[in-house]
Short mmCIF file of C-alpha atoms and ligand atoms in Angstrom, two decimals:
data_model
loop_
_atom_site.label_atom_id
_atom_site.label_comp_id
_atom_site.label_asym_id
_atom_site.label_seq_id
_atom_site.Cartn_x
_atom_site.Cartn_y
_atom_site.Cartn_z
CA SER A 1 -10.39 10.16 13.94
CA GLU A 2 -7.95 9.48 11.12
CA SER A 3 -9.16 5.88 10.77
CA GLU A 4 -12.80 7.01 10.37
CA LYS A 5 -11.90 9.16 7.38
CA HIS A 6 -10.84 6.18 5.29
CA GLY A 7 -12.74 3.12 4.14
CA THR A 8 -10.32 1.83 1.60
CA VAL A 9 -9.72 -1.90 1.31
CA GLY A 10 -6.72 -3.20 -0.58
CA ALA A 11 -5.60 -6.71 -1.44
CA VAL A 12 -2.50 -8.11 -3.10
CA ALA A 13 -1.66 -11.68 -3.99
CA LEU A 14 1.05 -13.90 -5.41
CA ASP A 15 -0.31 -17.18 -6.76
CA GLY A 16 1.36 -20.56 -7.07
CA ALA A 17 2.28 -19.92 -10.69
CA GLY A 18 4.13 -16.71 -9.77
CA HIS A 19 1.49 -14.27 -10.98
CA LEU A 20 0.90 -11.08 -9.03
CA ALA A 21 -2.40 -9.24 -8.63
CA ALA A 22 -3.66 -6.15 -6.82
CA ALA A 23 -7.14 -4.82 -6.09
CA THR A 24 -8.38 -1.72 -4.29
CA SER A 25 -11.84 -0.53 -3.30
CA THR A 26 -12.57 2.94 -1.92
CA GLY A 27 -15.23 5.55 -1.46
CA GLY A 28 -12.60 8.24 -1.88
CA TYR A 29 -12.68 10.79 0.92
CA ASN A 30 -15.28 13.05 2.54
CA ASN A 31 -16.22 16.23 0.66
CA LYS A 32 -14.24 15.29 -2.40
CA PRO A 33 -14.91 17.41 -5.53
CA GLU A 34 -17.81 16.22 -7.66
CA GLY A 35 -16.67 13.99 -10.50
CA ARG A 36 -13.29 13.38 -8.90
CA ILE A 37 -11.57 10.17 -9.94
CA GLY A 38 -9.05 9.18 -7.33
CA ASP A 39 -5.90 7.13 -7.51
CA THR A 40 -7.59 3.82 -6.75
CA PRO A 41 -8.71 2.93 -10.31
CA ILE A 42 -5.59 4.42 -11.90
CA ILE A 43 -3.23 1.55 -12.57
CA GLY A 44 0.25 2.58 -11.44
CA ALA A 45 -1.05 5.01 -8.80
CA GLY A 46 -3.23 3.44 -6.09
CA THR A 47 -3.23 -0.03 -7.60
CA TYR A 48 -0.50 -1.84 -9.51
CA ALA A 49 0.81 -5.33 -10.19
CA ARG A 50 3.52 -6.60 -12.49
CA ASP A 51 4.74 -10.18 -12.65
CA GLY A 52 8.39 -10.39 -11.69
CA ALA A 53 8.21 -7.23 -9.59
CA CYS A 54 5.40 -6.76 -7.06
CA ALA A 55 1.74 -6.00 -6.43
CA VAL A 56 0.77 -2.83 -4.57
CA SER A 57 -2.47 -1.40 -3.18
CA GLY A 58 -2.41 1.98 -1.47
CA THR A 59 -4.50 4.19 0.77
CA GLY A 60 -4.19 7.89 1.46
CA LYS A 61 -4.78 11.17 -0.33
CA GLY A 62 -5.05 10.01 -3.91
CA GLU A 63 -3.80 13.19 -5.52
CA TYR A 64 -0.35 12.42 -4.12
CA PHE A 65 -0.52 8.76 -5.07
CA MET A 66 -1.14 9.89 -8.64
CA ARG A 67 1.63 12.47 -8.56
CA TYR A 68 4.16 9.92 -7.36
CA ALA A 69 2.66 7.02 -9.36
CA VAL A 70 3.09 5.15 -6.09
CA GLY A 71 2.35 1.60 -7.23
CA HIS A 72 4.62 1.90 -10.23
CA GLU A 73 7.27 3.74 -8.24
CA VAL A 74 7.56 0.86 -5.78
CA ALA A 75 7.77 -1.67 -8.63
CA ALA A 76 10.35 0.46 -10.47
CA ARG A 77 12.57 0.74 -7.40
CA VAL A 78 12.42 -3.04 -6.95
CA SER A 79 13.04 -3.79 -10.65
CA TYR A 80 15.50 -1.09 -11.64
CA LEU A 81 17.34 -0.30 -8.41
CA GLY A 82 17.21 -3.84 -7.07
CA GLU A 83 15.82 -2.62 -3.75
CA SER A 84 13.99 -5.00 -1.47
CA LEU A 85 10.22 -4.56 -1.52
CA GLU A 86 10.32 -3.40 2.09
CA LYS A 87 12.91 -0.72 1.37
CA ALA A 88 11.21 0.51 -1.80
CA ALA A 89 7.78 0.75 -0.19
CA ALA A 90 9.15 2.43 2.93
CA LYS A 91 10.96 5.04 0.81
CA VAL A 92 7.74 6.01 -0.95
CA ILE A 93 5.52 6.06 2.15
CA GLN A 94 7.97 7.40 4.75
CA GLU A 95 9.80 9.91 2.56
CA ASP A 96 8.05 10.80 -0.71
CA LEU A 97 4.52 10.99 0.72
CA LYS A 98 5.29 11.84 4.33
CA GLN A 99 6.91 15.13 3.38
CA HIS A 100 3.47 16.31 2.23
CA ASP A 101 2.02 15.58 5.64
CA ILE A 102 -0.61 13.19 4.33
CA GLY A 103 -1.55 9.94 6.01
CA ALA A 104 -0.64 7.13 3.67
CA GLY A 105 -0.05 3.41 3.63
CA LEU A 106 0.10 0.46 1.30
CA VAL A 107 0.12 -3.30 1.22
CA ALA A 108 2.48 -5.08 -1.15
CA VAL A 109 3.71 -8.54 -2.03
CA GLY A 110 6.82 -9.24 -4.07
CA ALA A 111 7.57 -11.80 -6.76
CA ASP A 112 9.76 -13.54 -4.17
CA GLY A 113 6.86 -13.75 -1.72
CA SER A 114 8.06 -10.92 0.49
CA ILE A 115 5.28 -8.99 2.21
CA THR A 116 5.30 -5.41 3.47
CA ALA A 117 2.68 -2.96 4.66
CA PRO A 118 4.25 0.39 5.61
CA TYR A 119 2.17 3.34 6.86
CA ASN A 120 2.99 6.79 8.16
CA THR A 121 -0.12 7.09 10.34
CA ASP A 122 -0.59 5.82 13.90
CA GLY A 123 -1.86 2.49 12.61
CA MET A 124 -3.32 0.61 9.68
CA PHE A 125 -5.55 -2.45 9.78
CA ARG A 126 -3.83 -5.25 7.90
CA GLY A 127 -3.56 -8.99 7.64
CA TRP A 128 -1.62 -11.50 5.61
CA VAL A 129 -1.04 -15.17 5.03
CA THR A 130 2.36 -16.68 4.30
CA PRO A 131 3.11 -19.40 1.71
CA GLU A 132 3.24 -21.80 4.68
CA GLY A 133 -0.39 -20.94 5.51
CA GLU A 134 0.28 -18.87 8.61
CA PHE A 135 -2.17 -16.03 9.22
CA TYR A 136 -1.36 -12.71 10.87
CA VAL A 137 -3.28 -9.53 11.69
CA ALA A 138 -2.16 -6.18 13.04
CA THR A 139 -3.48 -2.70 13.63
CA HIS A 140 -0.38 -0.97 14.97
CA GLY A 141 3.14 -2.23 15.71
CA GLU A 142 2.19 -5.47 17.42
CA VAL A 143 1.53 -8.45 15.13
CA PHE A 144 -0.88 -11.21 16.15
CA PRO A 145 -0.67 -14.74 14.72
CA ILE A 146 -4.04 -16.30 13.99
CA ASN A 147 -4.54 -20.04 14.11
CA PRO A 148 -7.07 -21.00 11.44
N1 LIG K 201 -6.90 6.85 -2.02
C1 LIG K 201 -8.30 7.17 -1.85
C2 LIG K 201 -8.65 8.36 -2.69
O1 LIG K 201 -7.92 9.33 -2.66
C3 LIG K 201 -8.74 7.42 -0.46
C4 LIG K 201 -8.23 6.50 0.59
O2 LIG K 201 -7.57 5.53 0.31
O3 LIG K 201 -8.45 6.77 1.76
O4 LIG K 201 -9.66 8.34 -3.32
#
């Protein structure tokens, strides 16, 4: 299944001092070329954070994340076009990447604390905690609150 092809884990955070951070861990994908370096360790592609803009961690075929500099693209749309994080991230996942027929998703948090996690696959495992300390998890469209 699509979900068994990917083992990527991404995390983004906004701390109390307003700093943004992103981290991504992946094994790449099955049968990748020997010596391939994917998008995950390339800052601006699969992983990106910039104070004042947003933090982004992506999953999907890395060659396209590099081509579109996905993490930076989302931050640029937020910073230079003034788009909301949700709109910027959706544009990249649902339009730029989707046209190539690759499964892709990302998690992102904005400098204003906004949270978004768009994906163009059937589902994507994700979870988040709000500044108020509320926890949520989701796999598909339905969101489940978790009481810690
Ligand atoms: N982006 C990763 C890579 O291309 C794979 C993944 O996230 O599923 O190496």
